[in-house]
Tab-separated table of N, CA and C in Angstrom:
chain	number	residue	atom	x	y	z
A	199	MET	N	0.741	-1.223	0.324
A	199	MET	CA	0.255	-0.108	-0.348
A	199	MET	C	0.969	0.866	-0.624
A	200	SER	N	0.432	1.563	-0.718
A	200	SER	CA	1.474	3.613	-1.595
A	200	SER	C	1.181	4.518	-0.432
A	201	VAL	N	2.142	4.971	-0.375
A	201	VAL	CA	1.204	6.705	0.968
A	201	VAL	C	1.109	7.095	-0.173
A	202	TYR	N	0.770	8.113	-0.242
A	202	TYR	CA	0.251	9.815	-0.874
A	202	TYR	C	0.751	10.199	0.220
A	203	THR	N	1.551	11.144	-0.870
A	203	THR	CA	2.265	12.653	-0.705
A	203	THR	C	2.694	13.167	-1.235
A	204	PRO	N	1.507	15.041	-0.447
A	204	PRO	CA	2.068	15.480	-2.660
A	204	PRO	C	3.496	15.633	-2.421
A	205	ILE	N	2.129	16.473	-3.332
A	205	ILE	CA	3.484	16.998	-4.610
A	205	ILE	C	4.130	17.989	-4.241
A	206	LEU	N	3.441	18.698	-3.010
A	206	LEU	CA	4.435	19.789	-2.081
A	206	LEU	C	5.064	19.832	-1.896
A	207	SER	N	5.037	18.723	-0.753
A	207	SER	CA	6.153	17.942	0.066
A	207	SER	C	7.297	18.217	-0.639
A	208	THR	N	7.135	17.370	-1.775
A	208	THR	CA	8.320	17.376	-2.105
A	208	THR	C	9.442	18.392	-2.220
A	209	LEU	N	9.508	19.211	-3.170
A	209	LEU	CA	9.357	20.499	-3.405
A	209	LEU	C	10.573	21.246	-2.382
A	210	PRO	N	11.216	21.750	-2.639
A	210	PRO	CA	12.058	22.422	-1.775
A	210	PRO	C	11.855	23.118	-0.804
A	211	LEU	N	11.199	23.773	0.494
A	211	LEU	CA	10.935	24.678	1.180
A	211	LEU	C	11.518	25.935	0.598
A	212	GLN	N	11.331	26.830	0.226
A	212	GLN	CA	11.804	27.810	-0.191
A	212	GLN	C	11.549	28.859	1.765
A	213	HIS	N	12.724	29.489	2.022
A	213	HIS	CA	12.772	30.181	3.266
A	213	HIS	C	11.763	31.373	2.763
A	214	ALA	N	11.174	31.532	4.197
A	214	ALA	CA	9.946	32.998	4.372
A	214	ALA	C	11.265	34.225	4.564
A	215	GLN	N	10.797	35.516	3.662
A	215	GLN	CA	10.731	36.501	3.820
A	215	GLN	C	12.072	37.238	5.324
A	216	ALA	N	13.098	37.404	6.070
A	216	ALA	CA	13.094	37.107	7.392
A	216	ALA	C	13.102	39.162	7.717
A	217	GLY	N	13.211	39.486	6.631
A	217	GLY	CA	13.616	41.099	6.342
A	217	GLY	C	13.582	41.892	5.201
A	218	PHE	N	14.419	43.108	5.340
A	218	PHE	CA	14.211	43.742	3.951
A	218	PHE	C	14.963	44.026	3.065
A	219	ASN	N	14.626	44.736	1.921
A	219	ASN	CA	15.912	44.097	0.597
A	219	ASN	C	16.762	45.340	1.182
A	220	LEU	N	18.404	45.235	0.174
A	220	LEU	CA	18.519	46.602	-0.141
A	220	LEU	C	17.508	48.033	-0.524
A	221	ILE	N	17.013	46.868	-1.811
A	221	ILE	CA	16.749	47.975	-2.842
A	221	ILE	C	15.601	49.029	-1.762
A	222	GLU	N	14.706	48.072	-1.343
A	222	GLU	CA	14.129	48.245	-0.074
A	222	GLU	C	13.756	49.814	0.545
A	223	ILE	N	15.812	49.567	1.376
A	223	ILE	CA	15.717	50.266	1.788
A	223	ILE	C	16.015	51.115	1.361
A	224	MET	N	16.840	51.792	0.496
A	224	MET	CA	17.685	52.994	-0.143
A	224	MET	C	16.039	53.695	-0.763
A	225	ILE	N	15.129	52.981	-1.309
A	225	ILE	CA	13.929	53.361	-1.769
A	225	ILE	C	13.830	54.778	-0.406
A	226	SER	N	13.258	53.220	0.961
A	226	SER	CA	12.303	54.426	1.976
A	226	SER	C	12.751	55.151	1.825
A	227	LEU	N	14.771	55.433	1.986
A	227	LEU	CA	15.743	56.337	2.933
A	227	LEU	C	15.297	57.768	1.645
A	228	LEU	N	15.397	57.775	1.110
A	228	LEU	CA	15.153	58.119	-0.102
A	228	LEU	C	13.925	59.203	-0.137
A	229	ILE	N	12.437	58.110	0.183
A	229	ILE	CA	11.527	59.256	-0.285
A	229	ILE	C	11.767	59.785	1.751
A	230	PHE	N	11.948	59.128	2.860
A	230	PHE	CA	11.465	59.733	4.075
A	230	PHE	C	13.003	60.988	3.628
A	231	SER	N	13.777	61.309	2.889
A	231	SER	CA	14.521	62.444	3.001
A	231	SER	C	14.528	63.756	1.772
A	232	SER	N	13.464	63.224	1.226
A	232	SER	CA	12.486	63.870	0.108
A	232	SER	C	11.962	64.373	0.383
A	233	LEU	N	11.374	63.917	1.238
A	233	LEU	CA	9.964	64.755	2.463
A	233	LEU	C	10.599	65.587	3.636
A	234	SER	N	12.010	64.936	3.895
A	234	SER	CA	12.743	65.775	5.369
A	234	SER	C	13.300	67.227	4.812
A	235	LEU	N	12.983	66.776	2.710
A	235	LEU	CA	13.567	67.990	2.446
A	235	LEU	C	12.903	69.204	2.373
A	236	ALA	N	11.825	69.401	1.364
A	236	ALA	CA	10.652	69.743	1.563
A	236	ALA	C	10.050	70.152	2.989
A	237	LEU	N	9.772	69.356	3.800
A	237	LEU	CA	9.754	69.920	4.834
A	237	LEU	C	10.390	71.319	5.731
A	238	THR	N	11.491	70.939	5.337
A	238	THR	CA	12.386	71.816	5.826
A	238	THR	C	12.734	73.074	5.152
A	239	GLN	N	12.643	73.265	3.413
A	239	GLN	CA	11.845	73.978	2.858
A	239	GLN	C	10.703	74.752	2.774
A	240	LEU	N	10.145	74.219	3.666
A	240	LEU	CA	8.467	74.974	4.231
A	240	LEU	C	8.864	75.755	5.302
A	241	GLN	N	9.918	75.660	6.299
A	241	GLN	CA	10.083	75.638	7.460
A	241	GLN	C	10.789	76.655	7.344
A	242	LEU	N	12.326	77.073	6.461
A	242	LEU	CA	12.911	78.449	6.131
A	242	LEU	C	11.959	78.569	5.086
A	243	ASN	N	10.519	78.601	4.139
A	243	ASN	CA	10.268	79.956	3.640
A	243	ASN	C	9.177	80.419	4.574
A	244	SER	N	8.350	79.699	5.206
A	244	SER	CA	7.644	80.468	6.823
A	244	SER	C	8.488	81.227	7.726
A	245	LEU	N	10.309	81.253	7.824
A	245	LEU	CA	10.628	81.584	9.452
A	245	LEU	C	11.314	83.079	8.072
A	246	HIS	N	11.525	83.556	6.919
A	246	HIS	CA	11.944	83.933	6.408
A	246	HIS	C	10.386	85.128	5.883
A	247	ALA	N	9.318	84.688	5.373
A	247	ALA	CA	8.661	85.372	5.503
A	247	ALA	C	7.774	86.186	7.078
A	248	SER	N	8.599	85.612	8.587
A	248	SER	CA	7.860	85.792	9.372
A	248	SER	C	9.014	86.687	9.849
A	249	ILE	N	10.287	86.573	9.415
A	249	ILE	CA	11.074	88.163	9.222
A	249	ILE	C	11.223	88.974	9.114
A	250	GLN	N	10.045	89.190	7.120
A	250	GLN	CA	10.227	90.226	6.844
A	250	GLN	C	9.301	91.070	7.430
A	251	SER	N	8.239	89.837	7.635
A	251	SER	CA	6.444	90.915	8.422
A	251	SER	C	7.382	91.574	9.330
A	252	TYR	N	8.042	90.714	10.818
A	252	TYR	CA	8.468	91.534	11.303
A	252	TYR	C	9.424	92.831	11.123
A	253	GLN	N	10.326	93.302	10.417
A	253	GLN	CA	10.531	93.961	10.480
A	253	GLN	C	10.130	95.053	9.176
A	254	GLU	N	8.366	94.899	8.473
A	254	GLU	CA	8.046	95.939	8.070
A	254	GLU	C	7.253	96.630	9.287
A	255	ILE	N	6.490	95.926	10.108
A	255	ILE	CA	5.891	95.508	11.108
A	255	ILE	C	6.642	97.623	12.555
A	256	TYR	N	7.929	96.649	12.150
A	256	TYR	CA	9.185	97.375	12.856
A	256	TYR	C	9.442	99.195	12.438
A	257	GLN	N	9.781	98.957	10.790
A	257	GLN	CA	9.687	100.620	9.981
A	257	GLN	C	8.271	100.887	10.206
A	258	HIS	N	7.836	100.298	10.646
A	258	HIS	CA	6.255	101.327	10.560
A	258	HIS	C	5.632	102.384	12.079
A	259	LEU	N	5.972	101.143	11.753
A	259	LEU	CA	5.878	101.187	14.088
A	259	LEU	C	6.978	102.632	13.395
A	260	GLN	N	8.759	103.196	13.926
A	260	GLN	CA	9.688	104.005	12.923
A	260	GLN	C	8.803	105.043	12.719
A	261	ALA	N	9.003	104.998	11.631
A	261	ALA	CA	8.090	105.822	10.755
A	261	ALA	C	7.143	106.942	11.402
A	262	GLN	N	6.010	105.918	12.818
A	262	GLN	CA	5.213	106.516	13.227
A	262	GLN	C	5.523	107.392	14.291
A	263	ASN	N	6.535	106.565	15.213
A	263	ASN	CA	6.790	107.454	16.031
A	263	ASN	C	8.015	108.395	15.543
A	264	ALA	N	8.280	108.427	14.673
A	264	ALA	CA	9.429	109.577	13.776
A	264	ALA	C	7.702	110.561	14.087
A	265	GLN	N	7.435	110.277	13.264
A	265	GLN	CA	5.695	111.006	12.749
A	265	GLN	C	5.069	112.005	14.230
A	266	GLU	N	4.909	111.078	14.758
A	266	GLU	CA	4.226	111.975	16.006
A	266	GLU	C	5.381	112.233	17.183
A	267	LEU	N	6.229	112.407	17.345
A	267	LEU	CA	7.848	113.468	17.115
A	267	LEU	C	7.272	114.787	17.134
A	268	ARG	N	7.171	114.247	15.474
A	268	ARG	CA	7.456	115.669	15.003
A	268	ARG	C	6.270	115.954	15.504
A	269	TRP	N	5.393	115.817	15.246
A	269	TRP	CA	4.583	116.475	15.303
A	269	TRP	C	3.116	117.133	16.508
A	270	ALA	N	4.158	116.703	19.048
A	270	ALA	CA	4.018	116.811	18.929
A	270	ALA	C	5.391	118.569	19.134
A	271	GLN	N	6.804	117.993	17.944
A	271	GLN	CA	7.381	119.472	18.159
A	271	GLN	C	6.713	120.640	17.430
A	272	ARG	N	6.813	120.346	16.884
A	272	ARG	CA	5.736	121.200	16.225
A	272	ARG	C	4.455	121.682	17.256
A	273	CYS	N	3.386	120.961	17.819
A	273	CYS	CA	2.191	121.742	18.923
A	273	CYS	C	2.793	122.494	19.624
A	274	GLU	N	4.389	121.940	20.349
A	274	GLU	CA	5.013	122.508	20.475
A	274	GLU	C	5.399	124.281	21.201
A	275	PHE	N	6.172	124.050	19.502
A	275	PHE	CA	5.869	125.173	19.106
A	275	PHE	C	5.387	125.815	18.490
A	276	VAL	N	4.621	125.925	18.411
A	276	VAL	CA	3.073	126.644	17.876
A	276	VAL	C	2.288	127.395	19.476
A	277	SER	N	2.604	126.256	20.237
A	277	SER	CA	1.403	126.822	22.132
A	277	SER	C	2.748	127.938	22.463
A	278	ALA	N	4.301	128.029	22.271
A	278	ALA	CA	5.362	128.686	23.210
A	278	ALA	C	4.535	129.517	21.773
A	279	SER	N	4.873	130.024	20.904
A	279	SER	CA	4.821	130.871	20.083
A	279	SER	C	3.426	132.036	21.364
A	280	SER	N	4.103	132.669	21.584
A	280	SER	CA	3.515	134.553	21.709
A	280	SER	C	2.830	135.180	21.036
A	281	LEU	N	2.826	135.065	19.549
A	281	LEU	CA	2.856	135.523	18.174
A	281	LEU	C	1.355	135.201	18.077
A	282	LEU	N	0.920	133.627	17.684
A	282	LEU	CA	-0.154	133.142	17.158
A	282	LEU	C	-1.865	134.125	18.575
A	283	ASN	N	-2.941	133.699	17.884
A	283	ASN	CA	-3.716	134.112	19.041
A	283	ASN	C	-4.132	132.447	18.967
A	284	ASP	N	-5.351	132.924	19.763
A	284	ASP	CA	-5.799	130.920	19.746
A	284	ASP	C	-6.936	130.226	18.465
A	285	ALA	N	-6.526	131.084	17.558
A	285	ALA	CA	-7.356	130.155	16.625
A	285	ALA	C	-6.569	129.474	15.987
A	286	GLU	N	-5.592	130.550	15.429
A	286	GLU	CA	-4.635	130.078	14.742
A	286	GLU	C	-3.366	128.715	15.829
A	287	ARG	N	-4.007	128.616	16.836
A	287	ARG	CA	-3.267	127.417	17.244
A	287	ARG	C	-4.080	126.422	17.413
A	288	VAL	N	-5.431	126.062	17.525
A	288	VAL	CA	-6.143	125.033	17.281
A	288	VAL	C	-5.702	124.544	16.000
A	289	ILE	N	-5.527	125.647	14.410
A	289	ILE	CA	-5.824	125.613	13.299
A	289	ILE	C	-4.195	124.923	13.312
A	290	SER	N	-3.397	124.909	13.608
A	290	SER	CA	-1.739	124.519	13.975
A	290	SER	C	-1.886	123.033	14.278
A	291	CYS	N	-2.631	123.459	15.157
A	291	CYS	CA	-2.346	122.170	16.208
A	291	CYS	C	-3.804	121.108	16.142
């Protein structure tokens, strides 16, 4: 009496894949590094825009302070002048 043995059991067993191939690791590193560079570029662009915005705000505040200082000096000069009457002081200042 013969014992039935399936054909698959007579073929040599192939080992299951135990890890990653070198090409898989290289592709994943390429994808990761590309995404990291893109994220870094976005952060640098955001930082550049933030610095530029800060500089514009600072320049605006400096101009506004200079204008207010000139206005205060003008009003001080007009009010110190004894030659002007009250109506001219209100109009000038």
